[in-house]
Amino acid sequence: MNKVVYMDYAATTYVKPEVLEEMMPYFTEKFGNPSSFYSISRDTKMAIDLGRDRVAKALGCESSEVYFTGGGSEADNWALKGIAFAHKKKGNHIITTKIEHHAVLHACEYLEKHGFEVTYLDVDSEGFINLEDLKNAITDKTILVSIMFANNEIGTIQPIKEIGQICKERKVLFHTDAVQAVGNVHINVKELNIDLLSLAGHKIYGPKGIGALYIRKGVRIDNLVHGGGQERARRAGTENVPAIVGLGKAIELATSSIDEHAERLEKLRDKLIDGLLKVPYSRLNGPRGKNRLAGNANIIFEFIEGESILLMLDFEGVCASSGSACTSGSLDPSHVLLAIGCKHEIAHGSLRLSLGDGTTEEDVDYVINAVPPIIQRLRDMSPLWEDHLKKGAK
Ligand SMILES: *Cc1c(COP(=O)(O)O)cnc(C)c1O
């Protein structure tokens, strides 16, 4: 088999063997409906309780504040729409940023069609919001601030504690999409003044199609799915027991080794970034250092058109991305790169490589060697590069 180097952990991860092992019995012998009365159902009910306890421990909240969802997008949608409709008598104003995941941005667009007003905060050239901008944007009509913990494309980690503090002082609810942050950053929702937080299983070596929304006790929110009494009647439907078990195990593993995990990945990440920046006319997107996700590298190579770089990397066995998985296939440049000030034509030549537990130093070396000749070949075919050379020759 040809070599495959997977560098797209921000898109999804494999399921860890320990996680799968805990899940397996819940597909077969432990199949009872958790809402039923007999003893095989008690097993599944207890498994759900354990999963919830593990998520709560990872976030520093009560188990009763954790609600399982069908993934990160669902948790984001619930937070935005559930808060908006439950608080519309108080106000119709929501604040978010220009660099959120589409699960947040498109939910906001939907709310705009239903009478809500949304402020999309700008970010600076490294992707950070400005706290003064946030303070100035809050009005007496503001009901919710939704700002992501860490960005999935450029790795920027926002000053979440300060944002939470501002929201608390101004008595506005604060939601954060922490799908990328969990397992990479220490999170305690109480210390950080977070009212709602979204997470997903498949970004932390758990299964796909499962996530959770933390909802602080006392926060009023509309129910998401009407039906039975599951998830305290807020999200009805028979629970996805194997996935809940998997999420619980995955988050326990991910949060028990954050420092070692981050330290190892930061070294690999910085080696990768430094290696790729040796290519002429290349540039790093997002910040350096501790305020960048440990496994994220995002580089722009100027004078390259389209997503051809991904195709050629695929040919070399490297799985990478140009931004978020959701935008690939469309020709629009990433909204995140545009928000940090990249020009349209340049934003196309971006490459996101995200590292994870399976990444080795050998993988990093392989990519550092594979990329420069690809860039050279693409530039040789590019009219933008030709123009540039002509200008230089003048
Ligand atoms: C992956 C991701 C999501 C979506 O999660 P799903 O489980 O795929 O629905 C939301 N926000 C961020 C920041 C993500 O990286």
XYZ file of C-alpha atoms and ligand atoms in Angstrom:
409
model
C 0.000 0.000 0.000
C 1.137 3.531 -0.674
C 2.083 5.711 2.247
C -0.757 7.729 3.770
C -0.019 10.691 6.000
C -3.180 11.895 7.700
C -2.957 15.581 8.590
C -6.607 16.505 8.845
C -7.379 15.870 12.517
C -9.342 19.126 12.684
C -11.817 17.608 10.205
C -12.181 14.374 12.111
C -10.204 11.789 14.073
C -10.149 8.023 14.155
C -11.844 6.326 17.113
C -9.334 5.163 19.721
C -9.335 1.394 20.352
C -10.104 1.896 24.064
C -13.110 3.997 23.083
C -14.408 1.448 20.582
C -13.927 -1.338 23.093
C -16.190 0.361 25.639
C -18.796 1.036 22.973
C -19.022 -2.460 21.526
C -21.286 -4.209 24.111
C -23.885 -1.465 23.678
C -24.458 -2.466 20.064
C -25.141 -6.087 20.948
C -25.924 -7.647 24.321
C -26.519 -4.362 26.191
C -29.218 -3.085 23.879
C -32.070 -2.322 26.266
C -33.954 0.923 25.867
C -32.689 3.140 28.689
C -36.236 4.281 29.403
C -37.520 0.749 30.020
C -37.884 -0.910 33.387
C -36.074 -4.289 33.282
C -32.483 -4.888 34.266
C -30.800 -4.884 30.816
C -32.169 -1.373 30.487
C -30.639 -0.384 33.774
C -27.243 -1.212 32.252
C -27.782 1.207 29.399
C -29.210 3.855 31.692
C -26.151 3.589 33.905
C -23.917 3.804 30.842
C -25.565 7.094 29.876
C -25.150 8.401 33.413
C -21.450 7.525 33.351
C -21.020 9.239 29.971
C -22.683 12.355 31.310
C -20.567 12.307 34.463
C -17.412 12.062 32.387
C -18.366 15.013 30.181
C -19.286 17.024 33.280
C -15.958 16.234 34.923
C -14.090 17.319 31.789
C -15.891 20.684 31.783
C -16.039 21.313 35.528
C -19.832 21.375 35.677
C -22.673 19.291 37.130
C -23.862 16.212 35.248
C -27.357 17.703 35.157
C -25.949 20.561 33.047
C -24.819 18.240 30.197
C -27.167 17.419 27.303
C -26.240 14.986 24.557
C -26.787 16.030 20.941
C -26.181 14.603 17.496
C -22.842 16.412 17.176
C -21.199 19.821 17.274
C -23.427 21.446 14.652
C -26.548 20.400 16.494
C -25.218 21.735 19.788
C -24.397 25.080 18.133
C -27.815 25.306 16.489
C -29.573 24.507 19.732
C -27.604 27.097 21.668
C -28.264 29.868 19.151
C -31.903 29.186 18.293
C -32.888 27.883 21.724
C -31.600 30.989 23.481
C -32.845 33.387 20.809
C -36.448 32.181 20.912
C -36.542 31.771 24.693
C -35.332 35.343 25.279
C -36.956 37.240 22.426
C -39.165 39.199 24.802
C -36.049 40.625 26.415
C -34.266 41.484 23.176
C -33.464 40.446 19.635
C -29.738 41.150 19.409
C -27.010 38.517 19.127
C -23.257 39.059 18.889
C -20.886 36.633 17.205
C -17.758 36.842 15.058
C -16.915 36.661 11.373
C -14.792 33.536 11.867
C -17.275 31.139 13.451
C -17.978 27.673 12.105
C -20.847 27.604 9.610
C -22.993 25.831 12.216
C -23.029 29.146 14.107
C -22.967 31.525 11.131
C -25.776 29.845 9.234
C -27.885 29.533 12.390
C -27.405 33.299 12.818
C -28.490 33.928 9.220
C -31.592 31.865 9.895
C -32.326 33.936 12.996
C -31.895 37.150 11.008
C -34.760 35.961 8.800
C -36.848 35.605 11.939
C -36.461 39.110 13.264
C -33.180 38.864 15.145
C -30.277 41.229 14.599
C -26.773 39.872 14.552
C -23.496 41.738 14.972
C -20.548 39.920 13.408
C -17.406 41.122 15.175
C -14.248 41.688 13.148
C -11.017 39.946 14.064
C -7.441 41.155 13.722
C -4.854 39.738 11.320
C -4.228 36.780 13.660
C -7.907 36.057 14.209
C -8.397 37.576 17.682
C -11.478 39.593 18.545
C -11.055 42.961 20.206
C -12.561 43.044 23.707
C -13.412 46.754 23.392
C -15.365 45.992 20.201
C -17.313 43.381 22.135
C -18.079 45.788 24.995
C -19.192 48.456 22.541
C -21.414 46.052 20.633
C -23.487 45.027 23.666
C -26.783 46.920 23.939
C -29.790 46.551 26.215
C -31.304 44.364 23.481
C -28.404 41.896 23.469
C -29.405 38.435 24.672
C -26.495 36.252 23.579
C -22.807 36.398 22.719
C -21.500 33.383 20.780
C -17.734 33.312 20.255
C -15.791 30.178 19.408
C -13.123 28.961 21.826
C -10.600 27.985 19.152
C -10.814 28.395 15.404
C -10.873 25.256 13.275
C -9.031 26.788 10.325
C -6.292 29.010 11.731
C -6.094 27.720 15.315
C -6.619 31.045 17.116
C -7.604 30.568 20.781
C -9.737 33.499 21.972
C -9.433 35.180 25.408
C -12.438 33.218 26.635
C -12.169 34.114 30.307
C -12.161 37.835 29.560
C -15.086 37.447 27.156
C -17.000 35.496 29.804
C -16.259 38.190 32.369
C -17.584 40.946 30.113
C -20.770 38.977 29.386
C -21.289 38.266 33.059
C -20.885 41.924 34.022
C -23.293 43.000 31.304
C -25.738 40.175 32.135
C -25.652 38.695 28.652
C -25.507 34.936 28.080
C -22.243 33.574 26.659
C -22.061 30.541 24.376
C -18.809 29.147 23.046
C -18.221 26.566 20.324
C -15.450 24.541 21.959
C -15.420 21.685 19.449
C -11.747 22.302 18.609
C -10.680 23.334 22.098
C -11.724 20.277 24.102
C -8.709 18.062 24.722
C -6.313 20.838 23.657
C -7.011 23.480 26.289
C -7.937 23.222 29.979
C -11.601 24.135 30.287
C -13.583 24.898 33.404
C -16.900 26.462 32.465
C -17.396 27.999 35.919
C -13.994 29.674 36.053
C -14.368 30.877 32.483
C -17.902 32.259 32.997
C -19.350 30.179 30.167
C -23.134 29.714 30.093
C -23.326 27.334 27.132
C -20.621 25.244 25.451
C -20.695 22.955 22.405
C -18.454 19.934 21.860
C -18.292 16.960 19.490
C -17.090 13.365 19.793
C -15.342 12.912 16.459
C -12.794 15.678 16.994
C -11.469 13.983 20.144
C -11.053 10.349 19.019
C -14.667 9.460 19.722
C -17.475 8.532 17.326
C -19.173 10.808 14.801
C -22.769 11.977 15.223
C -22.531 12.596 18.958
C -21.854 15.799 20.825
C -22.988 17.684 23.854
C -24.244 21.069 24.898
C -23.443 22.331 28.383
C -26.275 24.532 29.592
C -25.635 26.280 32.891
C -28.264 25.540 35.492
C -30.927 28.234 35.484
C -30.422 29.316 31.855
C -33.724 29.454 30.014
C -33.611 27.748 26.613
C -36.241 26.361 24.238
C -36.378 22.590 23.942
C -34.757 21.209 20.798
C -36.739 18.044 20.056
C -40.259 17.570 21.396
C -41.253 14.028 22.273
C -40.345 11.751 25.141
C -38.645 12.667 28.360
C -35.052 11.989 27.317
C -32.414 14.624 28.115
C -34.823 16.114 30.660
C -37.397 16.421 27.860
C -35.211 19.013 26.144
C -33.978 16.756 23.367
C -36.366 13.861 23.005
C -35.594 10.566 21.296
C -34.077 7.281 22.399
C -30.469 7.934 23.291
C -27.566 6.893 21.067
C -26.140 4.772 23.862
C -22.973 3.393 22.177
C -22.033 6.886 20.983
C -22.652 8.404 24.421
C -20.427 5.718 25.953
C -17.787 6.493 23.314
C -17.971 10.244 23.860
C -17.602 9.769 27.603
C -14.539 7.579 27.257
C -13.023 9.826 24.576
C -13.399 13.016 26.596
C -11.980 11.320 29.682
C -8.907 10.244 27.720
C -8.560 13.598 25.964
C -8.721 15.673 29.126
C -6.476 13.430 31.215
C -3.416 14.234 29.106
C -3.884 17.766 27.769
C -0.439 19.052 28.751
C 1.563 16.120 27.338
C -0.614 16.048 24.231
C -0.212 19.782 23.604
C 3.506 19.808 24.292
C 4.184 16.983 21.836
C 2.008 18.465 19.115
C 3.329 22.008 19.541
C 6.854 20.777 18.807
C 5.712 18.925 15.696
C 3.544 21.839 14.620
C 6.343 24.376 14.929
C 8.747 22.131 13.039
C 6.161 21.777 10.276
C 5.440 25.503 10.141
C 9.126 26.462 10.100
C 9.831 23.868 7.429
C 7.038 25.046 5.143
C 7.788 28.738 5.604
C 11.123 28.114 3.854
C 9.104 28.091 0.625
C 9.417 31.592 -0.899
C 6.304 33.788 -0.691
C 4.667 31.731 2.023
C 3.063 33.021 5.192
C 1.513 31.646 8.367
C -2.165 32.301 9.058
C -3.090 32.686 12.710
C -0.842 33.389 15.699
C 2.342 31.723 16.907
C 2.764 30.164 20.334
C 0.388 29.276 23.140
C -2.657 31.032 21.697
C -2.633 28.699 18.713
C -4.127 25.208 18.785
C -1.295 22.752 19.366
C -1.970 20.727 16.214
C -2.842 23.481 13.747
C -0.722 24.771 10.887
C -2.224 26.981 8.182
C 0.004 28.372 5.487
C -0.641 30.554 2.469
C 1.425 30.046 -0.641
C 1.117 33.034 -2.914
C 0.712 32.829 -6.704
C -1.187 29.571 -6.670
C -4.683 29.112 -7.996
C -7.473 26.965 -6.630
C -7.282 23.815 -4.607
C -4.815 22.073 -6.892
C -2.368 21.825 -4.012
C -4.720 19.451 -2.179
C -5.047 17.215 -5.228
C -1.308 16.992 -5.656
C -0.793 16.317 -1.959
C -3.400 13.577 -2.148
C -1.334 12.070 -4.939
C 1.581 11.952 -2.505
C -0.635 10.310 0.119
C -1.070 13.420 2.264
C -4.581 14.141 3.593
C -4.907 17.881 4.110
C -7.486 20.606 3.789
C -7.723 24.146 2.511
C -9.928 25.354 5.319
C -12.994 23.695 6.677
C -14.368 20.479 5.252
C -17.670 22.218 4.716
C -16.298 24.710 2.206
C -14.276 22.331 0.087
C -16.017 21.661 -3.166
C -17.139 25.254 -3.341
C -15.013 27.881 -5.001
C -15.564 30.523 -2.359
C -12.443 31.303 -0.412
C -12.605 30.674 3.311
C -14.582 33.286 5.264
C -12.006 32.976 8.021
C -9.091 33.898 5.768
C -11.058 36.801 4.293
C -11.832 38.007 7.844
C -8.142 38.116 8.779
C -7.519 40.266 5.721
C -6.343 37.841 3.025
C -7.189 38.887 -0.488
C -9.501 36.629 -2.497
C -6.890 35.414 -4.942
C -4.404 34.663 -2.176
C -6.876 32.929 0.143
C -7.232 30.167 -2.454
C -3.620 29.115 -2.022
C -4.015 28.164 1.623
C -3.175 24.833 3.167
C -4.376 23.630 6.561
C -2.495 20.741 8.114
C -3.796 19.543 11.458
C -1.843 17.106 13.584
C -3.045 14.630 16.150
C -2.195 11.630 18.270
C -1.242 9.486 15.289
C 1.154 12.072 13.836
C 4.862 11.219 13.957
C 7.967 13.274 13.346
C 8.484 11.157 10.248
C 5.093 12.345 8.947
C 6.126 15.948 9.503
C 9.406 15.430 7.650
C 7.571 13.730 4.816
C 5.235 16.707 4.356
C 8.041 19.245 4.672
C 9.737 17.474 1.775
C 6.595 16.866 -0.279
C 5.217 20.411 -0.351
C 7.983 22.586 -1.925
C 8.201 20.729 -5.267
C 4.393 20.789 -5.512
C 4.331 24.531 -4.966
C 7.050 24.971 -7.573
C 5.157 22.892 -10.139
C 1.923 24.766 -9.507
C 3.667 28.120 -9.764
C 5.272 27.084 -13.021
C 1.727 26.595 -14.373
C 0.266 29.729 -12.787
C -0.337 32.962 -14.711
C -0.122 34.827 -11.385
C 3.435 33.602 -10.910
C 4.314 34.464 -14.494
C 3.040 38.011 -13.936
C 5.065 38.241 -10.776
C 8.253 37.109 -12.514
C 7.692 39.614 -15.320
C 7.246 42.428 -12.822
C 10.419 41.377 -11.062
C 12.324 41.369 -14.356
C 11.319 44.940 -15.187
C -16.267 20.152 13.469
C -16.756 21.409 14.052
C -18.126 21.642 14.241
C -19.184 20.679 13.785
O -19.222 19.507 14.516
P -19.987 18.235 13.903
O -19.914 17.216 14.987
O -19.236 17.844 12.675
O -21.374 18.655 13.619
C -18.517 22.828 14.838
N -17.606 23.738 15.219
C -16.298 23.553 15.050
C -15.340 24.593 15.525
C -15.820 22.396 14.454
O -14.507 22.232 14.277
